[in-house]
Amino acid sequence: MPNNLPKQSGLNKLLLNPNIEEYIFISLITVSFLGELIMNASLFIAFIYWVLITPFFFIASILSEKAKTLRTGRETAHLIRYELFYWGSAFATVLLVFLLWDIGRIGPSEASIVIHIILAHTMFLSGIVLGLRFYLIGILLFMTAGLNITSQLSANFSLDIVVIAMVTFMGLKIKSQFILPILKRESDFTKNHPEYTGEERRKH
């Protein structure tokens, strides 16, 4: 047991940083912004970029959940399982898109946009578990994908900048979840548990 402590202490110390959620959020904004820059330069390179960056979004989600576990002291292995299901399905879909491109059924432009949308959808769903900032990353990716579909590449970059700036501001300043659901109470995890009584159910 003691032999495992040094291996975990460095990561745990990093995740216990009070600003870790902001760092994760900014890193996700940054890779999204880089994706938009690359799309304006080369659609083929953008396609490869979105394929390769998909694991980064997954790792960010897991680190955010791990940070929540360390802060609250409550095990959330069941939530990590949710994330594995979300991202497992996303990886499978991305691989199928890559296969469609490889056999020539779609071009790099279409493949890039489709993977962009897959990431948007998965990040938005991750917000249910991980909170407002992951919802916002999903919304950002949806909006930039929409701009890339409906606008000329040379004309939409300024709009991308505006959208990214707005989402970054909201993610750093807004704390309320508004109407967006998030699993954060014990009752969210125990409603279907056999020991969850009728009286406790009525309280929630």
Backbone as a ProteinNet text record, in pm:
[ID]
protein_1_A
[PRIMARY]
MPNNLPKQSGLNKLLLNPNIEEYIFISLITVSFLGELIMNASLFIAFIYWVLITPFFFIASILSEKAKTLRTGRETAHLIRYELFYWGSAFATVLLVFLLWDIGRIGPSEASIVIHIILAHTMFLSGIVLGLRFYLIGILLFMTAGLNITSQLSANFSLDIVVIAMVTFMGLKIKSQFILPILKRESDFTKNHPEYTGEERRKH
[TERTIARY]
81.7	0	84.9	186.4	268.4	339.8	371.2	443.4	362.7	230	145	130.2	158.3	133.9	217	347.5	425.1	377.3	325.2	280.1	155.3	72.7	-54.3	-46.9	50.2	51	66.3	149.8	169.7	42.6	-28.5	-153.5	-258.6	-267.3	-366.5	-340	-212.9	-179.3	-222.8	-201.5	-244.3	-395.7	-467.5	-614	-677.4	-603.8	-655.4	-633.3	-565.1	-549	-687.7	-712.4	-846.6	-890.6	-795.3	-828.9	-826.5	-821.7	-805.5	-919.6	-1042.8	-1155.9	-1141.2	-1091.3	-1068.5	-959.2	-853.3	-744.9	-794.7	-875.7	-930.8	-1019.8	-1102.6	-1192.8	-1114.8	-1012.4	-931.9	-859.3	-810.5	-741.8	-836.7	-961.9	-1060.8	-1097.4	-1108.8	-1132.2	-1016.2	-893.6	-774.3	-769.9	-793.9	-787.9	-902.6	-1016.6	-1127.3	-1090.3	-1027	-982.9	-878	-783.9	-683.1	-748.6	-853.1	-925.5	-984.8	-1038.5	-1094.2	-984.9	-869.7	-757.7	-714	-703.3	-658.3	-760.2	-889.7	-992.5	-983.5	-939.1	-922.3	-798.4	-706	-582.1	-590.1	-639.9	-643.9	-751.5	-849.5	-957.5	-907.4	-808.9	-755.5	-682.9	-597.4	-525.8	-624.6	-731.5	-834.4	-901.5	-928.3	-988.8	-898	-768.5	-674.4	-665.1	-668.1	-659.9	-776.3	-899.2	-1015.7	-1015.2	-964	-951.9	-855	-738	-633.8	-665.1	-744.3	-770.6	-885.5	-961.7	-1074.6	-1033.5	-922.7	-883.3	-854.3	-810.1	-782.7	-910.6	-1021.1	-1149.1	-1190.5	-1167.2	-1199.6	-1115.9	-985.6	-896.2	-935.1	-970.1	-1013.2	-1137.5	-1229.7	-1352.1	-1320.5	-1232.5	-1196.5	-1122	-1031.5	-959	-1052.9	-1151.2	-1248	-1327.6	-1367.5	-1442	-1353.6	-1226.5	-1132.8	-1112.9	-1104.2	-1089.2	-1211	-1329.2	-1451.6	-1447.9	-1400.5	-1390.3	-1296.9	-1181.6	-1084.8	-1138.7	-1214.4	-1268	-1376.5	-1464.3	-1580.2	-1552.7	-1450.1	-1422.4	-1520.9	-1605.9	-1707.1	-1667.9	-1667.4	-1632.7	-1738.3	-1691	-1783.6	-1750	-1716.5	-1680.5	-1795.5	-1919.5	-2035.6	-2044.8	-2003.3	-2005.8	-1897.6	-1782.9	-1677.9	-1725.6	-1806.5	-1864.9	-1953.6	-2031.7	-2112.4	-2022.4	-1911.4	-1819.3	-1761.3	-1730.7	-1676.3	-1777.9	-1904.7	-2008.7	-2020.3	-2023.6	-2032.5	-1916.9	-1795.3	-1678.2	-1648.7	-1688	-1673.6	-1756	-1880.6	-1965.4	-1910.7	-1853.9	-1796.5	-1676.3	-1587.5	-1471.1	-1513.7	-1614.7	-1661.5	-1714.6	-1788.9	-1844	-1734.3	-1635.5	-1523.3	-1448.5	-1428	-1359	-1439.4	-1571.5	-1655	-1645.2	-1642.4	-1625.3	-1489.6	-1387	-1253.9	-1255.3	-1328.7	-1338.8	-1409.9	-1516.5	-1587.1	-1494.2	-1410.9	-1314.3	-1210.6	-1164.1	-1057.8	-1099.8	-1227.1	-1273.9	-1330.4	-1320.7	-1359.5	-1506.9	-1584	-1727.9	-1756.5	-1670.1	-1684.7	-1546.4	-1544.7	-1419	-1373.4	-1252.3	-1201.2	-1282.3	-1340.6	-1422.7	-1544.9	-1617.9	-1737.4	-1700.6	-1591.1	-1549.2	-1511.7	-1443	-1402.8	-1524	-1622.8	-1744	-1819.1	-1829	-1902.2	-1835.3	-1702	-1631.2	-1647.5	-1643	-1667.9	-1802.9	-1905.6	-2040.7	-2046.9	-1977.7	-1973.9	-1914	-1804.1	-1742	-1835.9	-1905.8	-2001.4	-2109	-2163.7	-2270.9	-2221.8	-2102.4	-2050.1	-2014.7	-1955.3	-1922.2	-2048.8	-2152.6	-2278.2	-2337.1	-2338.8	-2388.3	-2302.7	-2172.5	-2084	-2119	-2182	-2223.4	-2320.6	-2397.5	-2491.2	-2415.5	-2297.6	-2215.7	-2118.7	-2059.8	-1946	-1978.7	-2097.2	-2135.7	-2136.6	-2161	-2188.3	-2078	-1953	-1844.7	-1840.8	-1873.7	-1874.4	-1995.2	-2107.3	-2220	-2175.5	-2103.9	-2062.8	-1966.2	-1873.6	-1783.4	-1863.7	-1962.9	-2049.2	-2122.5	-2178	-2249.2	-2153.8	-2031.5	-1931.1	-1902.6	-1882.3	-1851.4	-1970.7	-2091.5	-2211.1	-2215.9	-2192.4	-2204	-2095.2	-1970.2	-1863.8	-1882.6	-1936.7	-1967.7	-2074.1	-2176.8	-2281.2	-2228.7	-2138.4	-2078.8	-1997	-1925.1	-1845.7	-1933.2	-2051.7	-2143	-2208.6	-2247	-2330.6	-2252.8	-2126.2	-2051.1	-1931.8	-1881.1	-1754	-1642.4	-1544	-1435.9	-1365.2	-1349.3	-1278.8	-1362.6	-1494.6	-1583.5	-1624.7	-1615.5	-1671.9	-1572.4	-1443.7	-1344.9	-1368	-1403.9	-1430.6	-1549.5	-1650.1	-1764.5	-1720.9	-1630.9	-1577.3	-1512.5	-1434.8	-1366.2	-1467.5	-1575.1	-1678.1	-1743.3	-1778.6	-1844	-1750.8	-1624.7	-1528.6	-1509.6	-1501.3	-1484.8	-1606	-1725.9	-1847	-1853.5	-1825	-1831.7	-1725	-1605.3	-1499.4	-1540.9	-1597.5	-1644.6	-1751.4	-1847.6	-1955.4	-1901.2	-1807	-1753.2	-1674.5	-1609.6	-1527.9	-1607.4	-1718	-1791.1	-1924.1	-1989.1	-2123.4	-2114	-2181.7	-2179.6	-2311.4	-2421.7	-2552.4	-2564.6	-2636.5	-2660.9	-2781.9	-2859.7	-2983.9	-3075.5	-3126	-3217.6	-3142.8	-3011.8	-2935.1	-2920.2	-2960	-2951.7	-2808.6	-2777.6	-2645.6	-2661.4	-2594.8	-2597	-2501.7	-2557.8	-2470.6	-2519	-2642	-2692.8	-2691.4	-2687.4	-2689.1	-2814.8	-2927.2	-3052.4	-3046.9	-2960.1	-2947.3	-2888.7	-2817.7	-2749.9	-2823.3	-2921.1	-2978.7	-3127	-3190.7	-3335.9	-3381.2	-3294.9	-3332.3	-3269.5	-3208	-3143.2	-3248.9	-3239	-3339.2	-3357.6	-3252	-3262.7	-3319.4	-3348.3	-3404	-3553.6	-3598.6	-3736.1	-3833.1	-3962.8	-4065.6	-4064.8	-4037.3	-4033.6	-3919.7	-3800.8	-3687.3	-3713.5	-3784.8	-3815.3	-3902.9	-4001.6	-4092.5	-4020.6	-3912.7	-3837.8	-3771.1	-3738.9	-3666.9	-3757.4
-122.7	0	127.5	138	259.7	283.6	174.1	189.7	263.4	261.8	327	476.8	521	660.7	758.3	737.2	833.1	847.7	738.9	744.3	829.7	833.2	904.5	1045.4	1072.9	1200.3	1319.6	1303.9	1415.3	1453.1	1354	1380.4	1433.5	1371.9	1417.2	1561.6	1594.8	1733	1831.1	1792.4	1876.9	1891.9	1781	1784.2	1854.3	1865	1935.9	2086.8	2130.5	2274.3	2339.5	2446.1	2507.6	2558.6	2579.5	2631	2523.3	2395.7	2289.9	2286.6	2313.9	2311.8	2421.3	2537.6	2646	2607.6	2541.2	2498.9	2399	2303.9	2204.1	2273.1	2365.2	2436.9	2515.7	2589.2	2669.1	2577.9	2463.1	2372	2320.3	2293.9	2247.8	2359.3	2480.8	2596	2610.2	2592.3	2609.5	2508.6	2381.2	2279.7	2299.2	2348.9	2378.8	2493.8	2596.5	2710.5	2668.4	2582.8	2533.9	2456.3	2381.5	2309.5	2403.8	2517.1	2615.3	2678.7	2707.2	2762.5	2666	2538.7	2438.7	2422.1	2428.6	2414.8	2525.9	2642.4	2752.9	2737	2651	2630	2508.1	2396	2271.8	2179.8	2145.9	2057.8	1916.8	1871.9	1737.7	1730.2	1829.7	1831.1	1847.4	1926.2	1942.7	1809.5	1730.6	1598.5	1511.5	1505.4	1426.5	1481	1614	1677.9	1634.6	1640.9	1605.8	1457.9	1372.6	1230.2	1213.1	1278.4	1260.1	1329.3	1437.4	1514.3	1455.1	1363.9	1304.4	1245.8	1169.2	1118	1228	1344.5	1454.4	1497.7	1506.3	1542.7	1438	1311.7	1203.9	1215.8	1236.3	1247	1366.8	1478.3	1596.7	1566.1	1489.9	1453.3	1366.9	1268.6	1180.2	1257.1	1347	1426.5	1517.7	1573.7	1659.2	1578.6	1457.8	1372.4	1329.2	1299.3	1262.3	1378.2	1499.6	1618.1	1634.3	1607.7	1615.9	1513.1	1392.5	1287.6	1329.7	1386.8	1428.5	1542.3	1634.4	1748.5	1705.6	1616.7	1580.3	1463.1	1382.9	1263.4	1151.3	1167.6	1064.9	994.4	862.4	784.3	804.8	824.3	846.7	753.9	629.1	532.8	510.9	518.3	499.2	611.6	734	844.6	826.2	773.7	746.3	640.4	545.8	446.9	515.8	616.9	693.6	754.1	815.4	877.2	775.3	655.8	551.4	511.1	506.1	475.9	588.2	713.3	827.1	824.5	814.9	826.9	699.4	584.3	460.7	466.1	515.7	527.8	634.4	742.3	847.6	794.8	720.4	663.8	570.6	486.7	393	468.8	577	656.4	726.3	780.6	846.6	747	626.2	524.3	488.5	483.9	456.1	569.5	694.4	808.4	799.4	763.1	747.6	638.9	530.3	422.4	469.7	548.6	603.5	690.1	769.9	851.6	762.7	659.3	575.1	502.6	464.4	392.8	488.6	619.4	717.6	750.4	711.8	742.3	888.3	949.6	1091.8	1156.5	1288.8	1361.7	1409.9	1465.6	1513.2	1627.5	1711.5	1822	1769.8	1676.4	1618.6	1540.1	1462.3	1382.1	1471	1581.7	1673.8	1732.4	1775.8	1833.3	1729.1	1606.3	1501.6	1472	1459.4	1433.6	1552.7	1671.8	1794.7	1785	1741.8	1730.8	1618.1	1507.2	1396.1	1444.1	1518.7	1572.6	1669.2	1752.3	1846.5	1771.2	1668.6	1590.9	1521.6	1462.3	1389.3	1483.6	1598.3	1695.4	1749.6	1773.9	1824.4	1722	1594.6	1490.3	1478.5	1500.2	1493.7	1601.2	1709.1	1813.4	1763.7	1660.5	1603.3	1553.7	1499	1445.4	1549.6	1630.4	1714.4	1861.8	1905.6	2042	2139.3	2266.6	2371.1	2387.4	2382.2	2409.3	2306.5	2182.5	2081.5	2099.6	2143.7	2183.9	2293.9	2392.3	2507.1	2465.8	2373.5	2325.1	2256.4	2176.7	2112.6	2214.9	2317.8	2423.3	2495.9	2524.8	2590.2	2508.1	2377.9	2293	2283.6	2278.6	2279.4	2407.2	2519.9	2648.2	2664.9	2627	2641.5	2543.9	2424.7	2330.9	2390.9	2451.5	2514.5	2627.8	2707.4	2816.5	2763.2	2654	2595.2	2536.6	2489.2	2432.3	2541.1	2651.3	2752	2869.9	2883.2	3001.8	2964.2	3062.4	3046.5	3039.2	2951	2935.6	3067.2	3150.5	3276.7	3379.5	3357	3457.1	3422.6	3294.5	3256.8	3263.4	3285.3	3280	3390.3	3509.6	3618.5	3583.9	3516.8	3472.5	3365.9	3277.9	3178.2	3244.6	3350.1	3421.3	3477.9	3537.4	3595.4	3486.9	3375.5	3265.3	3209.8	3187.4	3133.2	3229.2	3359.2	3458.6	3458.9	3451.3	3450.9	3326.8	3210.9	3086.3	3085.1	3135.8	3142.4	3231.2	3347.7	3439.4	3372.7	3309.1	3243.1	3131.3	3053.6	2941.7	2985.7	3101.5	3149.8	3232.7	3293	3386.1	3332.4	3245.2	3201.2	3072.1	3068.1	2950.1	2872	2940.6	2874.6	2775.2	2665.4	2565.2	2601.5	2702	2738.6	2616.1	2582.3	2467.8	2340.2	2346.1	2230.6	2131.9	2007	1909.5	1865.8	1837.4	1784.5	1689.5	1575	1478.9	1526.6	1580.1	1633.8	1600.5	1548.7	1515.5	1364.9	1321	1177.6	1114.2	1188.3	1133.1	1104.3	1174.8	1149.1	1011.4	957.4	830.1	712.8	739.9	633.1	611.3	679.8	668.6	527.2	451.3	315.3	210	253.7	160	94.4	-37.2	-106.5	-45.1	18.3	74.2	215.5	267.4	402.6	395	437.5	415.3	510.3	478.7	563.5	702.2	713.7	844.7	927.7	866.4	939.4	981.3	896.1	927.5	1051.7	1063.1	1176.6	1308	1300.1	1422.2	1482.5	1398.3	1446	1453.4
0	0	0	89.8	90.1	-41.5	-116	-241.9	-347	-331.7	-431.1	-406.9	-285.7	-251.5	-333.9	-353.2	-431.5	-574	-631.2	-770.1	-785.4	-681.4	-691.3	-634	-547.2	-476.2	-569.4	-675.4	-767.1	-839.5	-892.7	-962.4	-866.2	-747.7	-650.8	-607.8	-590.2	-552	-660.3	-785.2	-896.9	-899.1	-880.4	-888	-769.4	-657.5	-540.8	-550.2	-656.5	-678	-687.5	-612.2	-613.8	-750.3	-841.8	-974.5	-1082.4	-1044.2	-1143.2	-1243.8	-1198.9	-1291.8	-1397.8	-1356.3	-1451.9	-1551.3	-1502.3	-1591.2	-1695	-1649.9	-1742.7	-1845.9	-1799.7	-1889.9	-1994.7	-1950	-2043.3	-2142.8	-2097.1	-2189.1	-2296	-2259	-2357.1	-2455	-2403.8	-2491.5	-2590	-2539.6	-2623	-2736.6	-2705.9	-2812.7	-2912	-2863.2	-2954.8	-3047.7	-2991.5	-3071.3	-3174.6	-3133.4	-3227.8	-3341.8	-3309.2	-3414	-3516.7	-3469	-3561.8	-3647.3	-3585.6	-3662.5	-3773.1	-3737.1	-3834.1	-3946.3	-3913.5	-4016.7	-4119.3	-4076.2	-4169.7	-4256.2	-4212.3	-4287.3	-4378.4	-4325	-4403.1	-4347.6	-4431	-4387	-4358.7	-4436.7	-4413.7	-4279.4	-4251.5	-4123.8	-4008.5	-4029.6	-3926.2	-3894.7	-3997.6	-3977.6	-3890.6	-3923.8	-3844.7	-3702	-3690.1	-3558.1	-3470.3	-3522.8	-3441.2	-3403.2	-3492	-3457.6	-3340.7	-3350.2	-3250	-3117.8	-3122.2	-3000.5	-2918.5	-2976.1	-2904.4	-2769.3	-2759	-2626.7	-2524.4	-2571.1	-2477.6	-2406.6	-2480.5	-2419.8	-2316	-2348.3	-2255	-2127.7	-2142.6	-2026.9	-1940.6	-2003.8	-1928.9	-1846.4	-1903	-1831.1	-1709.4	-1727.3	-1616.8	-1506.9	-1546	-1446.6	-1368.4	-1436	-1367.9	-1265.7	-1302.4	-1209.8	-1092.9	-1120.8	-1014.5	-917.8	-970.8	-885.9	-795.2	-850.2	-769.9	-657	-686.9	-585.5	-472.7	-508.2	-406.8	-321.5	-383.3	-307.8	-210.3	-254.6	-172.6	-80.3	-113.7	-35.1	-60.5	-161.1	-192.9	-321.5	-316.2	-433.9	-543.2	-665.1	-776.9	-893.1	-857.4	-962.5	-1059.1	-1007.4	-1093.9	-1197.5	-1159.4	-1255.1	-1361.4	-1319.8	-1418.1	-1517	-1470.7	-1563.1	-1665.2	-1621.2	-1716.2	-1823.3	-1777.1	-1871.2	-1968.7	-1919.5	-2007.1	-2113	-2075.8	-2174.4	-2277	-2229.4	-2321	-2420.7	-2367.6	-2452.6	-2530.5	-2475.7	-2552.8	-2680.2	-2667.9	-2787.3	-2881.9	-2824.9	-2909.9	-2987.8	-2920.7	-2988.5	-3101.3	-3073.4	-3176.3	-3297.3	-3271.9	-3381.3	-3460.7	-3389.5	-3457.7	-3546.1	-3497.6	-3577	-3702.5	-3689.8	-3806.9	-3908.5	-3859.9	-3950.5	-4020.4	-3943.3	-4001.9	-4109.5	-4083.5	-4182.1	-4308.3	-4291.7	-4407.9	-4492.1	-4424.5	-4498.3	-4567.5	-4497.7	-4550.2	-4678.2	-4686.8	-4806.4	-4911.6	-4883.6	-4983.5	-4990.6	-4888.6	-4890.9	-4856.8	-4776.9	-4745.1	-4754.2	-4772.7	-4781.2	-4644.4	-4635.8	-4506.9	-4447.9	-4531.9	-4482.4	-4407.9	-4472.1	-4409.6	-4283.8	-4291.9	-4177.1	-4059.2	-4086.7	-3981.1	-3910	-3987.1	-3928	-3846.1	-3897.2	-3824.9	-3691	-3688.9	-3563	-3468.3	-3523.1	-3446.6	-3375	-3446.4	-3389.2	-3286.1	-3311.8	-3215.5	-3082.4	-3090.6	-2969.3	-2898	-2974.2	-2914.6	-2837.5	-2898.4	-2836.2	-2709.3	-2715.3	-2600.1	-2486.5	-2518.7	-2413.9	-2348.3	-2428.8	-2372.5	-2276.1	-2315.2	-2225.7	-2100	-2113.3	-1996.9	-1894.2	-1940.7	-1848.1	-1743.6	-1775.1	-1677.4	-1555.2	-1577	-1468.6	-1415.4	-1504.7	-1467.5	-1449.4	-1490	-1459.1	-1576.3	-1543	-1640.8	-1745	-1704.7	-1800.4	-1912.3	-1882.4	-1987.8	-2079.2	-2022.8	-2107.9	-2204.4	-2150.3	-2232.5	-2343.1	-2312.8	-2418	-2527.3	-2487.9	-2587.5	-2672.7	-2607.3	-2680	-2774.2	-2725.6	-2809.7	-2935.2	-2918.6	-3033.5	-3128.5	-3073.4	-3159.7	-3242.9	-3177	-3246.3	-3352.3	-3319.4	-3418.7	-3534.8	-3504.5	-3613.6	-3704.9	-3643.8	-3723.4	-3809.1	-3752.7	-3829.5	-3946.8	-3923.9	-4032.1	-4142.8	-4106.3	-4205.8	-4288.4	-4222.9	-4290	-4346.6	-4310	-4352.2	-4437.7	-4509.9	-4579.1	-4475.8	-4497.9	-4401.5	-4373.4	-4475.8	-4457.1	-4382.1	-4377.1	-4316.8	-4175.2	-4136.4	-4007.8	-3893.5	-3921.4	-3813.8	-3711.7	-3756.9	-3661.9	-3572.6	-3628.5	-3547.9	-3448	-3490.7	-3398.5	-3277.4	-3303.7	-3195.8	-3097.1	-3149	-3062.4	-2977.8	-3039.5	-2967.7	-2860.1	-2895.5	-2799.5	-2681.8	-2709.9	-2603.4	-2509.7	-2566.9	-2484.4	-2396.2	-2453.5	-2376.4	-2267	-2298.3	-2197.7	-2081.7	-2112.1	-2007.2	-1921.1	-1985	-1910.7	-1822.1	-1875.4	-1798.7	-1676.5	-1685.4	-1574	-1473.7	-1517.1	-1431.5	-1378.2	-1453.2	-1415.3	-1335.3	-1221.9	-1135.2	-1140.1	-1172.1	-1171.4	-1286.3	-1260.3	-1363.8	-1450.2	-1409.1	-1476.6	-1482	-1598.9	-1609.3	-1647.4	-1658.3	-1701	-1585.9	-1604.5	-1494.8	-1469.4	-1343.1	-1308	-1191	-1196.9	-1088.2	-979.7	-871.2	-767	-626.4	-612.3	-481	-462.2	-337.7	-310.6	-367.9	-365.3	-415.5	-564.6	-637.2	-780.4	-807.7	-708.3	-727.6	-662.5	-573.5	-491.5	-512.9	-606.2	-621	-655.1	-722.9	-760.6	-670.3	-559.2	-468.4	-379.9	-352	-269.7	-132.2	-74.8	58.7	59.2	-56.7	-67.8	-41.4	77.1	122	55.2	70.9	13.2	72.6	203.9	269.1	213.9	197.1	141.3	-2.6	-78.7	-216.3	-226.3	-130.3	-132.7	-101.5	-22.9	12	-107.9	-209.4	-327.1	-448
[MASK]
++++++++++++++++++++++++++++++++++++++++++++++++++++++++++++++++++++++++++++++++++++++++++++++++++++++++++++++++++++++++++++++++++++++++++++++++++++++++++++++++++++++++++++++++++++++++++++++++++++++++++++

